[in-house]
XYZ file of C-alpha atoms in Angstrom:
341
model
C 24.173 1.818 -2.428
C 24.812 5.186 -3.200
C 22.561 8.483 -2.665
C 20.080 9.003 -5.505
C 21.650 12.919 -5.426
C 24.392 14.539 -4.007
C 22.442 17.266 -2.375
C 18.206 17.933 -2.153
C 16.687 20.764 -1.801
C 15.854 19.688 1.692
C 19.372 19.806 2.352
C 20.195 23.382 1.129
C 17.270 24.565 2.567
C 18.667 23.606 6.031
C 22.164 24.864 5.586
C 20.589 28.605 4.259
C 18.692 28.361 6.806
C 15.144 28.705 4.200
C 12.504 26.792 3.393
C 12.573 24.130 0.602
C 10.209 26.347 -1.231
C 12.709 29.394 -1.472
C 15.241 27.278 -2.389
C 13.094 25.626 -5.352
C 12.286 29.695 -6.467
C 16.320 30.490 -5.868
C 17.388 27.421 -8.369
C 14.952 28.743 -11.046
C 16.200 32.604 -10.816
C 12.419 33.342 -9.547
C 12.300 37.361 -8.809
C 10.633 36.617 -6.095
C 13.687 35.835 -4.033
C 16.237 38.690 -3.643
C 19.226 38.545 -5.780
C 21.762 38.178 -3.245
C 19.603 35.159 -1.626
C 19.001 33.611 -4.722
C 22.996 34.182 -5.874
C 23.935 32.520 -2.652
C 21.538 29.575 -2.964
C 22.348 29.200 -6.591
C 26.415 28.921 -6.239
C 25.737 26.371 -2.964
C 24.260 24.027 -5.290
C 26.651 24.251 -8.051
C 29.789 23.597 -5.318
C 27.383 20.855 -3.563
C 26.856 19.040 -7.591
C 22.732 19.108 -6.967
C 20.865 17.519 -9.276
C 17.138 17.577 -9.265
C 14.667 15.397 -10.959
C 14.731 17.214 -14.007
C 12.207 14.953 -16.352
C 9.348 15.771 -13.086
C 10.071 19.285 -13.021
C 9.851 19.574 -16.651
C 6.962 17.954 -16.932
C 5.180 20.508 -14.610
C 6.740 23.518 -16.286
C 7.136 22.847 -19.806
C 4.479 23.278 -22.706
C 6.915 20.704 -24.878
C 6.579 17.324 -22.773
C 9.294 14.557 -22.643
C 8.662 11.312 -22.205
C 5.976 10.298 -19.682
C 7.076 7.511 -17.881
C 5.925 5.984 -13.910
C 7.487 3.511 -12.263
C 5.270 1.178 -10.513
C 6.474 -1.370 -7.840
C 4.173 -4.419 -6.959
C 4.858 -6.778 -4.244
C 4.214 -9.840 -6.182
C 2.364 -10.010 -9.377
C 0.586 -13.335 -8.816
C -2.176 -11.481 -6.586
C -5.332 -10.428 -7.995
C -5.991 -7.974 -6.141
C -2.504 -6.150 -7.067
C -3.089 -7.219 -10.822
C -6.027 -4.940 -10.713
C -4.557 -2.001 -9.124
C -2.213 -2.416 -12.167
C -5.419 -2.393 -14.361
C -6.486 1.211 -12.900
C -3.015 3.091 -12.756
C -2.401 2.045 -16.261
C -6.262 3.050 -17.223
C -5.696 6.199 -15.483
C -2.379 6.891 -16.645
C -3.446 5.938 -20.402
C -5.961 8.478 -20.097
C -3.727 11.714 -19.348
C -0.692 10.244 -21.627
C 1.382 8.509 -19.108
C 3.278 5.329 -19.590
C 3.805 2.605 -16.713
C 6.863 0.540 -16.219
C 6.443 -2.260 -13.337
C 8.701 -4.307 -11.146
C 7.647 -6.239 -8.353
C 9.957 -6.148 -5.189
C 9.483 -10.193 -4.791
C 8.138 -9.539 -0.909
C 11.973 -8.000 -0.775
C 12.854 -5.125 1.542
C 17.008 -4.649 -0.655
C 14.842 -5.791 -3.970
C 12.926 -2.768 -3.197
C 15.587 -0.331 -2.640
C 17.262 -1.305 -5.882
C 14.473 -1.124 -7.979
C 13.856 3.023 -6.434
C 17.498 3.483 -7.470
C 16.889 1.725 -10.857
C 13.628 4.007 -11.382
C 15.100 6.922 -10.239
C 18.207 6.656 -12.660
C 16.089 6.222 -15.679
C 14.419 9.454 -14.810
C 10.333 8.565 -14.471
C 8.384 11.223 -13.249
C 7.452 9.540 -10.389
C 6.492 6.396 -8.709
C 3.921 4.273 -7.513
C 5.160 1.834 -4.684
C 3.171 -0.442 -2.321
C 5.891 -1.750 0.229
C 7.432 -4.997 0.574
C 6.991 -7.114 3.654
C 9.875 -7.086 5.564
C 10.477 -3.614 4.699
C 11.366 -1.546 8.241
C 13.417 0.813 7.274
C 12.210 3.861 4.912
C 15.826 6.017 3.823
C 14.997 4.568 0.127
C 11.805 6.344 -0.455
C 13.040 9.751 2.084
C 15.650 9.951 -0.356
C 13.166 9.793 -2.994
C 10.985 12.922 -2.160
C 14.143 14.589 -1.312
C 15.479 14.309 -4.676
C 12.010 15.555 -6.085
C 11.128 12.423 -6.953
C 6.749 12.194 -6.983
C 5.725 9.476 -4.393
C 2.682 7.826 -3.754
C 1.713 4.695 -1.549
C -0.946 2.167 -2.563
C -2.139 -0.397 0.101
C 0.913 -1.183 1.863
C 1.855 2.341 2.479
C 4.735 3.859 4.590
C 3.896 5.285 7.973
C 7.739 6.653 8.489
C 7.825 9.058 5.791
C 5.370 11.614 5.003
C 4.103 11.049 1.202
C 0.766 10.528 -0.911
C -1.063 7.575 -0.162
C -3.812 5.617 -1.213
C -5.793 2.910 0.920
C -9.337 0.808 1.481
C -10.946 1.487 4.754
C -9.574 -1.658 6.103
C -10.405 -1.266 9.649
C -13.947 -0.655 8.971
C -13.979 -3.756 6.023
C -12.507 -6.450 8.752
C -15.367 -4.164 11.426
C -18.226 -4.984 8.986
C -17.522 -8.978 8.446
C -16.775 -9.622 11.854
C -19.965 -7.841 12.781
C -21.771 -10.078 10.291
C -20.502 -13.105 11.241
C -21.653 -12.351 14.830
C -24.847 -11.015 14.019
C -25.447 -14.448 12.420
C -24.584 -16.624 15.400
C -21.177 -16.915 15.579
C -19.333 -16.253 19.018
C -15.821 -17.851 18.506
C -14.140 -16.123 15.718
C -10.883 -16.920 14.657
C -8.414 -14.738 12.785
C -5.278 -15.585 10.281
C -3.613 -12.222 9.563
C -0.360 -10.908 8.320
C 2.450 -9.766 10.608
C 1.502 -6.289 12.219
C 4.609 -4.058 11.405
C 2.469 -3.448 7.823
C -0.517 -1.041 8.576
C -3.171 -2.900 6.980
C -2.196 -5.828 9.212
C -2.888 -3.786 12.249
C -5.752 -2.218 10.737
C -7.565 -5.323 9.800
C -6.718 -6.999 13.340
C -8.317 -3.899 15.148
C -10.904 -4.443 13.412
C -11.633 -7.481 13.994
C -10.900 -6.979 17.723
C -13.191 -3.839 17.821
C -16.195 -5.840 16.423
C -15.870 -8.590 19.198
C -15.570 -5.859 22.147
C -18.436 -3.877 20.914
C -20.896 -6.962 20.596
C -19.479 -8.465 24.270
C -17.507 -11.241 23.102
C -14.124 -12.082 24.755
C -10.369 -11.011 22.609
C -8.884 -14.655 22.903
C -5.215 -14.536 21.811
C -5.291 -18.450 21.155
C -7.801 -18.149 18.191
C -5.164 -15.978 16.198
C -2.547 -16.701 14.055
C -0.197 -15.402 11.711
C -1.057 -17.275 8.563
C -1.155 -14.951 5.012
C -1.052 -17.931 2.443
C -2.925 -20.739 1.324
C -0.807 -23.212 2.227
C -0.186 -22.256 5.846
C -4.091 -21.909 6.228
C -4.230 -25.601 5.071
C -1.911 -26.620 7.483
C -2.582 -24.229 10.612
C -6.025 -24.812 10.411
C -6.600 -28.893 12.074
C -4.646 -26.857 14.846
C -7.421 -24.733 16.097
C -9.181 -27.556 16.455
C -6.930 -29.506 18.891
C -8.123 -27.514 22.367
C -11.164 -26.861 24.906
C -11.826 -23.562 22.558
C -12.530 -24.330 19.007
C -13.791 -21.624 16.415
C -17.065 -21.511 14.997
C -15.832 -18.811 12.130
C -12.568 -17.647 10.572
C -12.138 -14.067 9.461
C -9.318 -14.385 6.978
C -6.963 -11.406 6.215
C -7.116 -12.698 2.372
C -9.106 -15.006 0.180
C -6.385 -16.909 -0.262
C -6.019 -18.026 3.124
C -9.992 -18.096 3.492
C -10.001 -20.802 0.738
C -6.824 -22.439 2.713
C -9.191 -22.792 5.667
C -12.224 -23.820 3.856
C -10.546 -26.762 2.051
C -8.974 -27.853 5.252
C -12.257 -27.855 7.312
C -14.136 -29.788 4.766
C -11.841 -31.905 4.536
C -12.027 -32.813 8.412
C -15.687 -33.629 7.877
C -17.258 -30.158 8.632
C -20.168 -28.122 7.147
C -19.900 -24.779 5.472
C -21.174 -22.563 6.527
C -23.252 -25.010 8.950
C -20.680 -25.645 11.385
C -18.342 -23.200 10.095
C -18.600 -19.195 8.492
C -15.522 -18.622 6.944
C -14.963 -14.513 5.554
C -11.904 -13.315 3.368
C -10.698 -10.099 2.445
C -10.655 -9.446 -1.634
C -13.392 -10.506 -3.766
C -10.840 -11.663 -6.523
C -11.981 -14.508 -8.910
C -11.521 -17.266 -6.704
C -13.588 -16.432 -4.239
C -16.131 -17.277 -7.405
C -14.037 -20.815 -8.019
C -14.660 -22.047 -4.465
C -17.646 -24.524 -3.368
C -19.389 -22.751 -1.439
C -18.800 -19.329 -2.830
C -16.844 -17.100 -0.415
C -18.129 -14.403 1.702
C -15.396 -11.293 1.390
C -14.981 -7.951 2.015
C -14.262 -6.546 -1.762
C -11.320 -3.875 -1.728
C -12.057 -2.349 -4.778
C -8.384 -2.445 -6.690
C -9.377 -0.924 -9.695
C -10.052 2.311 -8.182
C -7.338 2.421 -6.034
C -4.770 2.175 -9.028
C -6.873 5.335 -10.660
C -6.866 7.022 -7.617
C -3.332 6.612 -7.300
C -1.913 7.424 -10.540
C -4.090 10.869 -10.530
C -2.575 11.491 -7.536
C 0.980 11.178 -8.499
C 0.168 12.689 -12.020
C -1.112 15.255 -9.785
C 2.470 16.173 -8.088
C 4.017 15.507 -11.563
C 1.790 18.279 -13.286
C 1.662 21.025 -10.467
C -2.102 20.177 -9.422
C -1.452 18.710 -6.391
C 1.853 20.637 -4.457
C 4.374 18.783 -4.013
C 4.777 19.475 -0.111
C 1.118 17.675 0.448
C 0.799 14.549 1.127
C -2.411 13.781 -0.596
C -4.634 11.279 1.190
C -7.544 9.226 0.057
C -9.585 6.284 1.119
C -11.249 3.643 -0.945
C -14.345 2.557 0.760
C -14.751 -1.626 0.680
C -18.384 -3.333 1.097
C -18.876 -6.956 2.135
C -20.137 -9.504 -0.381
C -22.480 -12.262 1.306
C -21.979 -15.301 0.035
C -22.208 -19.354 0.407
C -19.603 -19.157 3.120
C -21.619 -17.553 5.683
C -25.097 -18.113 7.015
C-alpha cells in the first residue's frame, strides 16, 4: 500500500531540525518564523511533493466551510453496543454540522488499513476508529496523524500511537460485578474474555482478578477462558463443569457470551441464579430478552460516540490542539438483575 503523503510535517520537522509546530507556521508564511527559516522550510516541501490534509486545515482556518465529512470505522455493525456509539457520534456530529460516513473493518487488521487509505483519499476531516482484533501493528493510523489527519480512538483504542481516545472505565466495571457477585456468596468465579493484546481485554481481566485478591479468594487459571461469542460460550461452558473445581458464577466479558453461558447451564439442569450468578458486560437489549434478565455492567455507548465526535470535531476546528491527545473516560454502573442473587 502506498504512503497516505509523500512527506509530513513530522518528517520536515526532523530534517530542519524544528519542531512540527514551526514547520506548520513556515508552510503558512506565518511572520512569526524568520524569512530565511520559513523560505527554507517552504522550498523543502515543494522538492519533497508534501501534501497536507487540506479539507482539516481548512476547516479550522476558514470562515467559508467545505464539506464536513468523518469517517467512522466500526468493528462489526451487528453489536449493539457499537450501533449506539454510532447513534451518539452521528447525534453529536449532527449537532455542529458534521456528516458521518461508516465502514466496519469486519474484525480485519488489512480491512482496516484500506479503509484509512480509502478515508484519507476522499479527504474527511478526520476519523473515528475503534480497532480491529487482530490488529498489532499501528503504521496505518501513525501515518494518519502524520499526514494531519484528526484521530480519535473509541473503545478498542491504540496503545502504540499517541492519539485522542475515548473509553468506559472498564477495569473498575469488571471490579464492581465481580465484587458483587462475591459479596453475594459466590467464591468460584469464572471468566470468558477476549484475547489480551486489545486493552479492554486486559483491563476487564484485571479487574476481575483484582476483585478476587482483594476479597481473599484464590486467581485459578483453570476457571478462564478465551470465549467472546455466543456460540463458543454455549459450547465451552459443559467444560467447566467436567473437573474437581466447578464455578459457582461466570463474569462474562459481553452479554453475548453471558447469554451463551446462561442457555447452556440451564440447559444442563441448573438454577439461575440459584446455583449459578451469571454477569455480562453491556446492557444492550438482550440482556432484556433473556429469562432471567441479565445482570451487566452498562457501558454507556451513547455517550461515548458524543464524546468522541466532540473530540475529533475538536482537533478539526482548532479547540482542541492538534499535538494533544485528548483523553476521556466514560464511567459504567452495574445493573442488578434476575441473573444474580
Amino acid at each position: 500500500m502506498r504512503e497516505y503523503a509523500s512527506m509530513t510535517m513530522k518528517d520536515i520537522a526532523a530534517e530542519m531540525g524544528v519542531s512540527v509546530a514551526t514547520v506548520s507556521r513556515a508552510l503558512k508564511d506565518s511572520p512569526r518564523i524568520s524569512k530565511e527559516l520559513r523560505q527554507k522550510i517552504q522550498q523543502y516541501a515543494r522538492e519533497h511533493n508534501f501534501t497536507p490534509n487540506v479539507l482539516a486545515e481548512s476547516l479550522r482556518h476558514s470562515r467559508v466551510q467545505p464539506q464536513k465529512l468523518i469517517g467512522v470505522i466500526v468493528p462489526e455493525l451487528v453489536h449493539y453496543y457499537f450501533m449506539t456509539i454510532l447513534k451518539g457520534i452521528e447525534e453529536e456530529a449532527e449537532a455542529h454540522g458534521y456528516r458521518i460516513v461508516v465502514a466496519q473493518s469486519g474484525e480485519r487488521y488489512e480491512h482496516e488499513v484500506r479503509l484509512c487509505q480509502s478515508f484519507y483519499e476522499n479527504k474527511v476531516c478526520g476519523i473515528i476508529v475503534s480497532q480491529a482484533k487482530d490488529t498489532q501493528r499501528y503504521e496505518h493510523f501513525q501515518r494518519l496523524i502524520d499526514a494531519g489527519v484528526p484521530l480519535v480512538f473509541y473503545d478498542r483504542i491504540c496503545t502504540g500511537v499517541n492519539a485522542s481516545r475515548v473509553v468506559v472505565d472498564d477495569y473498575m466495571g469488571a471490579f464492581n460485578a465481580v465484587t458483587h457477585l462475591i459479596n453475594t456468596g459466590c467464591r468460584r468465579i469464572a471468566y470468558f474474555g477476549s484475547q489480551l493484546n486489545l486493552e479492554i481485554a486486559k483491563n476487564r481481566f484485571n479487574g476481575y482478578k483484582d476483585a478476587l485478591l482483594k476479597h481473599g479468594l484464590p486467581f485459578n487459571e483453570d476457571l478462564t477462558r478465551i470465549c467472546d461469542n455466543r456460540a463458543d460460550a454455549e459450547m465451552l461452558t459443559p467444560s467447566m463443569f467436567d473437573g474437581d473445581v466447578y464455578p459457582d458464577a461466570f463474569f462474562a466479558v459481553n452479554d453475548d457470551t453471558a447469554i451463551g453461558i446462561l442457555y447452556s447451564v440451564k440447559r444442563m439442569g441448573m438454577r439461575v441464579p440459584e446455583d449459578i450468578s451469571i454477569c455480562g458486560f453491556t446492557n444492550g437489549v438482550r440482556a432484556l430478552a433473556c429469562d432471567p434478565m441479565l445482570t451487566t455492567v452498562e457501558q454507556r455507548g451513547v455517550m461515548v460516540g458524543e464524546e468522541a465526535a466532540s473530540i475529533l470535531i475538536g482537533h478539526v476546528e482548532g479547540t482542541i490542539p492538534m499535538d494533544r491527545a485528548e483523553k476521556r473516560i466514560v464511567r459504567t454502573r452495574l445493573i442488578l438483575r434476575g441473573t444474580t442473587r
